[in-house]
Short mmCIF file of C-alpha atoms (C1' of nucleotides) in Angstrom, two decimals:
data_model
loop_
_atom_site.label_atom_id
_atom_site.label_comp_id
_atom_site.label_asym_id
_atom_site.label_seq_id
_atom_site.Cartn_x
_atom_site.Cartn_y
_atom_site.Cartn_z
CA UNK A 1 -9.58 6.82 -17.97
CA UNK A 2 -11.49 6.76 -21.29
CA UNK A 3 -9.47 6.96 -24.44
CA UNK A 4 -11.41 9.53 -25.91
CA UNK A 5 -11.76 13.25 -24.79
CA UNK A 6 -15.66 13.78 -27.15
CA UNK A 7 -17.61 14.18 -23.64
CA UNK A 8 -15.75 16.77 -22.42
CA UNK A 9 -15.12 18.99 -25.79
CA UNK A 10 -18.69 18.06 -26.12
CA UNK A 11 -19.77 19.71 -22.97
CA UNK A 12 -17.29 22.78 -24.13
CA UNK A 13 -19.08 22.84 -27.51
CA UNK A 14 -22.62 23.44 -26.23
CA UNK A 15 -21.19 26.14 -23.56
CA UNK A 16 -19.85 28.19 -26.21
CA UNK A 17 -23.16 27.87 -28.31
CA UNK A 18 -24.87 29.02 -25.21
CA UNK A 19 -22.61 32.16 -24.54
CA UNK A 20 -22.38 32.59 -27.77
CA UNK A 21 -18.63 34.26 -27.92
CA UNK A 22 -19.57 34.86 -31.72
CA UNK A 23 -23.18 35.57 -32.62
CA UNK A 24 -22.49 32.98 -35.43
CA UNK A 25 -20.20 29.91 -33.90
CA UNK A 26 -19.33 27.40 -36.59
CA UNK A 27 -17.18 24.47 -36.65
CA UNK A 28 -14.35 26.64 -37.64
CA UNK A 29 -14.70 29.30 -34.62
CA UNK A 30 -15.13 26.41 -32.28
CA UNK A 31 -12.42 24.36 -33.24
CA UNK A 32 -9.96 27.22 -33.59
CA UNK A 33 -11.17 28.28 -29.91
CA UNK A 34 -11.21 24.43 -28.22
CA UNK A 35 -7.97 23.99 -29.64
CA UNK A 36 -8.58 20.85 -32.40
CA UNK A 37 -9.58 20.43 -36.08
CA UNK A 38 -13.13 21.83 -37.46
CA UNK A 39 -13.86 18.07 -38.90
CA UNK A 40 -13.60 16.70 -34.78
CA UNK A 41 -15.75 19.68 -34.26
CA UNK A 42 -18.29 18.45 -36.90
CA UNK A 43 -18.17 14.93 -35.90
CA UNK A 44 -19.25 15.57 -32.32
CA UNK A 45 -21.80 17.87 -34.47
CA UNK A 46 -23.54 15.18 -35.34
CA UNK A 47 -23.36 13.27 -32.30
CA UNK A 48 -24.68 16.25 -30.42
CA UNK A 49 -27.55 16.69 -33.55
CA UNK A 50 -28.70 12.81 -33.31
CA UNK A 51 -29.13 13.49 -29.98
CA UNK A 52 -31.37 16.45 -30.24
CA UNK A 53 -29.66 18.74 -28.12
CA UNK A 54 -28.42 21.34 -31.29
CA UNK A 55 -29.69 22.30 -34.10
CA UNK A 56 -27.39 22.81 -37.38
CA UNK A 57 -27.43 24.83 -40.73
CA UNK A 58 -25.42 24.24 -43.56
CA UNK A 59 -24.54 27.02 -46.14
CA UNK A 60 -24.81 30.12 -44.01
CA UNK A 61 -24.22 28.23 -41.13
CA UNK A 62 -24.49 28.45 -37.49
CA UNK A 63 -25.91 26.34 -34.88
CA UNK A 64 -28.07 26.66 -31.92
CA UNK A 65 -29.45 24.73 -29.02
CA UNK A 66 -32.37 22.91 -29.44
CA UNK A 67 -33.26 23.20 -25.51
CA UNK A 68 -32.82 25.28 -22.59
CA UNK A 69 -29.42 25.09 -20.60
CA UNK A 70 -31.21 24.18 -17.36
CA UNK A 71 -33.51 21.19 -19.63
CA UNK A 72 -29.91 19.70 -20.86
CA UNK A 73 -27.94 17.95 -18.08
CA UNK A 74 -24.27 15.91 -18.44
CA UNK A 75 -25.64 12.97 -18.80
CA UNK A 76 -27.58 13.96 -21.73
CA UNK A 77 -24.44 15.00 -23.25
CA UNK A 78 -22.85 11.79 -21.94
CA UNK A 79 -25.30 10.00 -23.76
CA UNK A 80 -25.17 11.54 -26.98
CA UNK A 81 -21.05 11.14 -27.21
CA UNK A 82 -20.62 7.96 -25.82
CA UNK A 83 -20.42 4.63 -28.25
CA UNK A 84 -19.95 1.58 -25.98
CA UNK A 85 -23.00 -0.27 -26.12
CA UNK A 86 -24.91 0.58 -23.10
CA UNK A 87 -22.32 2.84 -22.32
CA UNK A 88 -20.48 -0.31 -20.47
CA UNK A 89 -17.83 1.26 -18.03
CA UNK A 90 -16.29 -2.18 -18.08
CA UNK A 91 -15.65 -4.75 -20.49
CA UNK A 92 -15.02 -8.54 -20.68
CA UNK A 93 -12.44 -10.36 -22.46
CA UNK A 94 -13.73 -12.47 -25.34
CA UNK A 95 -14.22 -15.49 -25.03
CA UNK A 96 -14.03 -15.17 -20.88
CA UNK A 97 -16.42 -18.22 -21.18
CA UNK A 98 -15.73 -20.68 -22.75
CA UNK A 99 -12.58 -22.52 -20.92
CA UNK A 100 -13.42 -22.23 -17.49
CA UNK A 101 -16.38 -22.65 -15.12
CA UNK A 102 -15.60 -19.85 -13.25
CA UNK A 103 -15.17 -17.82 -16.21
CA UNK A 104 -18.47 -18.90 -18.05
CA UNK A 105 -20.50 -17.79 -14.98
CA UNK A 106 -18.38 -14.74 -13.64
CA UNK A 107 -19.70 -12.03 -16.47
CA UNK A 108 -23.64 -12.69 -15.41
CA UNK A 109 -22.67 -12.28 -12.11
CA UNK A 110 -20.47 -9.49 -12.37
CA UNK A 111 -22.83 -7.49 -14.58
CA UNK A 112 -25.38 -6.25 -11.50
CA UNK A 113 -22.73 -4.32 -9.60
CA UNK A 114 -21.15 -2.71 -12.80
CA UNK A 115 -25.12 -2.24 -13.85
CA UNK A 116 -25.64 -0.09 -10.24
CA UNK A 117 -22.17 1.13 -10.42
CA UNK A 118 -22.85 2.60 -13.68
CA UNK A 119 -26.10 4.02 -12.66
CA UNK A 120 -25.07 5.71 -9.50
CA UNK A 121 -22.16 7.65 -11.83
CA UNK A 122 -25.05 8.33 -14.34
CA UNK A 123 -27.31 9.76 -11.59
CA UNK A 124 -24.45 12.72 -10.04
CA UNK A 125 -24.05 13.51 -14.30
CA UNK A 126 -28.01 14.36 -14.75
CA UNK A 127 -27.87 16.02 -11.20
CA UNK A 128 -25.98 19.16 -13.55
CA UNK A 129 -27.21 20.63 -15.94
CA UNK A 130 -25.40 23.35 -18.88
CA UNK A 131 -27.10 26.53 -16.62
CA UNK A 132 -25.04 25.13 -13.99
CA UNK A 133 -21.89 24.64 -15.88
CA UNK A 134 -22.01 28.25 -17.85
CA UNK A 135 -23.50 29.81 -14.45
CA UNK A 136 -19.93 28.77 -12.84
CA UNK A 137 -17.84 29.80 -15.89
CA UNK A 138 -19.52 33.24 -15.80
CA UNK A 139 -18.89 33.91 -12.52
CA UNK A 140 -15.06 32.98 -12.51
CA UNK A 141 -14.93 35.51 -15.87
CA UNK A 142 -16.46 38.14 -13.58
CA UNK A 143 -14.34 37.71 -10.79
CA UNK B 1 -16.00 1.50 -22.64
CA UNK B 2 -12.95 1.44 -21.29
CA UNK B 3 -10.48 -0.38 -23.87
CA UNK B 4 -9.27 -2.87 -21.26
CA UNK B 5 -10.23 -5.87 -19.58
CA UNK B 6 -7.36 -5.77 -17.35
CA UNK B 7 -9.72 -5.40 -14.26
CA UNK B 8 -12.83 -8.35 -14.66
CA UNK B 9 -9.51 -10.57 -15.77
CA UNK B 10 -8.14 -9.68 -12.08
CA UNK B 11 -11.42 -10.73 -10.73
CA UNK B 12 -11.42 -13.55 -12.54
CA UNK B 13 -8.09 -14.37 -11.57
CA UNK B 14 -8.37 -13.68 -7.96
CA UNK B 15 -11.37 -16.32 -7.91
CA UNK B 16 -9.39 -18.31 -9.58
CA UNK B 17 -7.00 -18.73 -6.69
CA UNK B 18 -9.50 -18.49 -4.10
CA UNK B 19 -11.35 -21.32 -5.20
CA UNK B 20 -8.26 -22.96 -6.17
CA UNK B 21 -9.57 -25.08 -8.98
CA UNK B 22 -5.99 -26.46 -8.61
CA UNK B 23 -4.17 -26.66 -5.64
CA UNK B 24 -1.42 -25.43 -7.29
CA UNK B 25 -2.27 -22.15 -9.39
CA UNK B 26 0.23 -20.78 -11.49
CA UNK B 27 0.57 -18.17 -14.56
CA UNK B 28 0.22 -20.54 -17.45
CA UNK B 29 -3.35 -22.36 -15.64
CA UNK B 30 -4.60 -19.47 -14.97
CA UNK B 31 -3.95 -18.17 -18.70
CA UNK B 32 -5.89 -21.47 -20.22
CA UNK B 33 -8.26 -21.10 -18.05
CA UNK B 34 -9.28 -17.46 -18.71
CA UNK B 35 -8.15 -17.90 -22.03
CA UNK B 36 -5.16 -15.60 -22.86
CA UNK B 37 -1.43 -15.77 -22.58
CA UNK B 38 0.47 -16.87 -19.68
CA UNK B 39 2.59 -13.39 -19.83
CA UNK B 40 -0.98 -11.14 -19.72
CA UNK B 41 -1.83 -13.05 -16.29
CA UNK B 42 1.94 -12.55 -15.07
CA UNK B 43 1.15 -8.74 -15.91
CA UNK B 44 -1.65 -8.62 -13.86
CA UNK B 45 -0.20 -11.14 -11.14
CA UNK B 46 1.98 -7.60 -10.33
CA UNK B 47 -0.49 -5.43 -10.33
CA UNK B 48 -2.32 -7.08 -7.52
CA UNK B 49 0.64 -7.81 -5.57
CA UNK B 50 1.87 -4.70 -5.66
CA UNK B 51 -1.67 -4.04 -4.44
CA UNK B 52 -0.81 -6.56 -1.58
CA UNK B 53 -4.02 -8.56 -2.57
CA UNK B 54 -1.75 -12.06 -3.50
CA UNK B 55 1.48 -13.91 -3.00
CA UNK B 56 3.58 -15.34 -5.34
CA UNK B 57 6.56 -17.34 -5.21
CA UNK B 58 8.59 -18.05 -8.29
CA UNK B 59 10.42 -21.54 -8.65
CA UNK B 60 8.10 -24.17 -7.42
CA UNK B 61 5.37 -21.21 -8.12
CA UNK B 62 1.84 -20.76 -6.92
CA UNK B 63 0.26 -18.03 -5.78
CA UNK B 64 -2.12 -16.90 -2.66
CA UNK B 65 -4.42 -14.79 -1.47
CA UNK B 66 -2.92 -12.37 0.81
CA UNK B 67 -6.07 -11.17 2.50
CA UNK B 68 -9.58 -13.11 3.41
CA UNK B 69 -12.42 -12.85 0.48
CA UNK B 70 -14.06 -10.91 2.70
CA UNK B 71 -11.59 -8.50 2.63
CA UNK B 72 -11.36 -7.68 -1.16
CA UNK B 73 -13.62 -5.74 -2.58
CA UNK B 74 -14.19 -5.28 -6.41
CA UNK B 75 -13.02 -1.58 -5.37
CA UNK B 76 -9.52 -3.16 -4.08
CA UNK B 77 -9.28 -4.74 -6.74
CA UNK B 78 -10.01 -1.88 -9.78
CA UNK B 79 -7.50 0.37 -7.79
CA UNK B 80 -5.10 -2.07 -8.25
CA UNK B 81 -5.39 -2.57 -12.43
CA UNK B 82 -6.38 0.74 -13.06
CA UNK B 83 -3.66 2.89 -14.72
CA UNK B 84 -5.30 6.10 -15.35
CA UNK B 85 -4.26 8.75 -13.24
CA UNK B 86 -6.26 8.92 -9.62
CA UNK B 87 -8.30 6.81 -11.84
CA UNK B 88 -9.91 9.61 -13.58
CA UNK B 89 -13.12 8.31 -15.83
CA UNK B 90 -13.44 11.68 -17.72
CA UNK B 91 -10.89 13.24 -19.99
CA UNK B 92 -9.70 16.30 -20.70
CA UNK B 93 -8.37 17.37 -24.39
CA UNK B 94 -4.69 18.59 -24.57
CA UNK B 95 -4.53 22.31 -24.48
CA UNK B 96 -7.96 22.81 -23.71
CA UNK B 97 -7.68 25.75 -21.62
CA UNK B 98 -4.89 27.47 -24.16
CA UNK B 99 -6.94 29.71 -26.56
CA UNK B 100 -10.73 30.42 -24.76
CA UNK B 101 -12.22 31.62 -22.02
CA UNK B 102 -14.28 29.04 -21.69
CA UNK B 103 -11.70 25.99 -21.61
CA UNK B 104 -9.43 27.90 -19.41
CA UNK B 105 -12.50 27.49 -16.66
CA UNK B 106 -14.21 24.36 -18.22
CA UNK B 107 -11.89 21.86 -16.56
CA UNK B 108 -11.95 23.00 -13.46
CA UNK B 109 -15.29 23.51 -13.14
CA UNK B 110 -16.15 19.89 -14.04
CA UNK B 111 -13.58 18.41 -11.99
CA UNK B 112 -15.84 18.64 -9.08
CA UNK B 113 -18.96 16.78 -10.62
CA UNK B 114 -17.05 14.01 -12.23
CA UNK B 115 -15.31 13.59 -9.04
CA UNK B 116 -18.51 13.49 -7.40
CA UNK B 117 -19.87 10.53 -9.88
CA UNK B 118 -16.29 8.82 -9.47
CA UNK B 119 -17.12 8.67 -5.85
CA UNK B 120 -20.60 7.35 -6.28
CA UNK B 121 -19.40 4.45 -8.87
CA UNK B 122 -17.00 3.91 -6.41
CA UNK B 123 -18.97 3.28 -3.88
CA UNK B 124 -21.07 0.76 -5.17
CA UNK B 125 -17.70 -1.37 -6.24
CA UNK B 126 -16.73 -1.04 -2.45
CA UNK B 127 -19.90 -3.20 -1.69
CA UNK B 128 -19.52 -6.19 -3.34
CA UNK B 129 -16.73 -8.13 -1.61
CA UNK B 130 -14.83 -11.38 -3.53
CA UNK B 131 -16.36 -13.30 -1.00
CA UNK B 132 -19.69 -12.47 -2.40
CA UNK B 133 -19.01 -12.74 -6.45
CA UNK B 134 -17.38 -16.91 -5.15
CA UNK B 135 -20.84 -17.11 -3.54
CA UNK B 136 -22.35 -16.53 -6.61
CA UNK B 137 -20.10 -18.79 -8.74
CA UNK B 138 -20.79 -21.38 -6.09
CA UNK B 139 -24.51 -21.16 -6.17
CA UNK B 140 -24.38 -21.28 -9.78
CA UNK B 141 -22.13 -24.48 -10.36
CA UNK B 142 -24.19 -26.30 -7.91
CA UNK B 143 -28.06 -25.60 -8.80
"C1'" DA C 1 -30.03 31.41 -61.01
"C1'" DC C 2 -25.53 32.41 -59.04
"C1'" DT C 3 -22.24 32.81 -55.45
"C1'" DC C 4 -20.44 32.23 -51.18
"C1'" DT C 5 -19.86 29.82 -47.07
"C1'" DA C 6 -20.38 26.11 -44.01
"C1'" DT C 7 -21.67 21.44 -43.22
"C1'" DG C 8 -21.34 16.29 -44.26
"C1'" DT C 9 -18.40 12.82 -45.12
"C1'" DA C 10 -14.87 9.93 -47.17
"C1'" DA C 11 -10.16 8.75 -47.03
"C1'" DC C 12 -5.94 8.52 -45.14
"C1'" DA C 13 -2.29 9.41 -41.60
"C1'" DT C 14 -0.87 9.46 -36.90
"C1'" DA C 15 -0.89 8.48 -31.96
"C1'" DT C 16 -1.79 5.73 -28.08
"C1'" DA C 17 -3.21 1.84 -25.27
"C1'" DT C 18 -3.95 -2.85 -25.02
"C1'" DA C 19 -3.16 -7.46 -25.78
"C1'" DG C 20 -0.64 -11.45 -27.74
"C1'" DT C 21 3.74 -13.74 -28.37
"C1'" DT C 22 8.59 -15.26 -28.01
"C1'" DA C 23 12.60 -15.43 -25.52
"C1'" DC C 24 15.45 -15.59 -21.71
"C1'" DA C 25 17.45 -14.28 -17.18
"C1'" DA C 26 16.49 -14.75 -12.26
"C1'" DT C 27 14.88 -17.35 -8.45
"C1'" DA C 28 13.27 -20.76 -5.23
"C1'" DG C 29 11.88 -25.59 -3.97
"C1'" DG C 30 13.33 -30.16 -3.99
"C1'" DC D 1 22.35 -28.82 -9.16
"C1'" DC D 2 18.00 -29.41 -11.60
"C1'" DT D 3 13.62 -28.02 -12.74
"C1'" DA D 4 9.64 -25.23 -12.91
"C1'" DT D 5 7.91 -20.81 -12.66
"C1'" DT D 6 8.07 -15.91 -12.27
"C1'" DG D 7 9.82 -11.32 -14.00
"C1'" DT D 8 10.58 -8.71 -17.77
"C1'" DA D 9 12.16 -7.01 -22.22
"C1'" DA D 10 11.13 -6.69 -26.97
"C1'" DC D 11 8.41 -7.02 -30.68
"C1'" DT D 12 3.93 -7.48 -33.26
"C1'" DA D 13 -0.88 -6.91 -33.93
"C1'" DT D 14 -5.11 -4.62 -33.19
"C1'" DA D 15 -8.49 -1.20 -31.93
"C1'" DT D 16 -9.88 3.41 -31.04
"C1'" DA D 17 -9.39 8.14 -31.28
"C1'" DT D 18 -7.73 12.12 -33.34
"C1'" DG D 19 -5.77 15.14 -36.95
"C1'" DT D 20 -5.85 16.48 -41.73
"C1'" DT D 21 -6.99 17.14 -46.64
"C1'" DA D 22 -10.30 17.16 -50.06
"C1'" DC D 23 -14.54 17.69 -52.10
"C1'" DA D 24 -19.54 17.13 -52.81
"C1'" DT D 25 -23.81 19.10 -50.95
"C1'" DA D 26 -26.94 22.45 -49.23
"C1'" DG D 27 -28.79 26.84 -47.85
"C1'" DA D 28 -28.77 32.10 -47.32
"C1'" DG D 29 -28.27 36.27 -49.59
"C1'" DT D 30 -27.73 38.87 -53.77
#
DNA sequence: ACTCTATGTAACATATATAGTTACAATAGG
DNA sequence: CCTATTGTAACTATATATGTTACATAGAGT
């Protein structure tokens, strides 16, 4: 399990935007309402911003998406949040190399599966997109 | 990225044994030869036995492969190493579903897509078989 | 222009997981 | 019994993420 919980208060960020609970969400509301402080709020923010998926006013405030729900999948949100390079599932010990002749050729080989691991869990995250996610919270309020 | 290299080490380690660079494999060769401590690779040693994937005898030492190369896959293998709970990629933040309407649903509504991409990384892991990544290694030394 | 409000960001504290290290008891082969 | 190795506890070090305070900066409305 990743160390970090960004993605997924990520993905929570941009649904509230979307439903808009307040017609003016800013770092404050959304912290308060996801539970965590408004400067984690703002540093996923910018993540989010860099990425293009919101935009973001300062003074009066408020932010917006910059794209439909249906254009903005999980793996664009993925994307934005995650910092391993290559967003590397797996990582190799330093210096795996250089004792050991196993060792200096196992990362080369090893990196094709991760590679089509990786892409095969990227592909099921852009198969969804926010419509889908707010779509399903929406209906669960409802019911 | 996940912040270990618990599971290419147990790769490492398990070609390590199978191609027995000494006929005699034990904690501290392995440790040189990967290049960490002798206590890391005992750490890991139960991890995969517990796993059933090797013997080991203390005293006179040495360890074994409990099944064929054939038989392991790089799935077997990050079952065994991987902590996290039913090995969950995704996480949520504590108290996420406390004060909104929104992360009261959000969790369980992604559960089912990150499962899904779980299952399709997953998958790909189960293909590759220790037997292969030694072919590799093989090919490699000799050309 | 002034004021208010929210963002941007630095700085520091805290929490957690991992990895490295030392030390030593337990165990099994010879 | 001796020796070598595992099993494991205990501690340290390190990295990453998160929480928090503080304050400069910018933009909307008056």
């Amino acid at each position: 399990m990743r160390t970090n919980t960004r993605y997924t208060e990520a993905i929570q960020i941009l649904c509230y935007i979307a439903i808009k609970q307040s017609n003016l969400p800013t770092s404050d509301k959304i912290a308060k309402s996801i539970n965590t402080n408004a400067v984690v709020v703002r540093r996923i923010f910018k993540m989010l911003k860099d990425a293009e998926l919101i935009n973001i006013k300062r003074g009066y405030g408020g932010c917006s998406l910059k794209k439909e729900t249906n254009e903005i999948t999980l793996l664009d949100v993925y994307k934005a949040v995650e910092t391993a390079e290559n967003r590397q599932i797996f990582k190799f010990h330093e210096g795996l190399s250089a004792s050991c002749v196993i060792g200096s050729k196992i990362e080369e080989i090893l990196k094709e599966p991760f590679q089509e691991a990786q892409i095969a869990l990227e592909e099921k995250l852009n198969n969804v997109t926010l419509e889908n996610v707010i779509f399903n919270i929406e209906k669960q309020i409802i019911s």
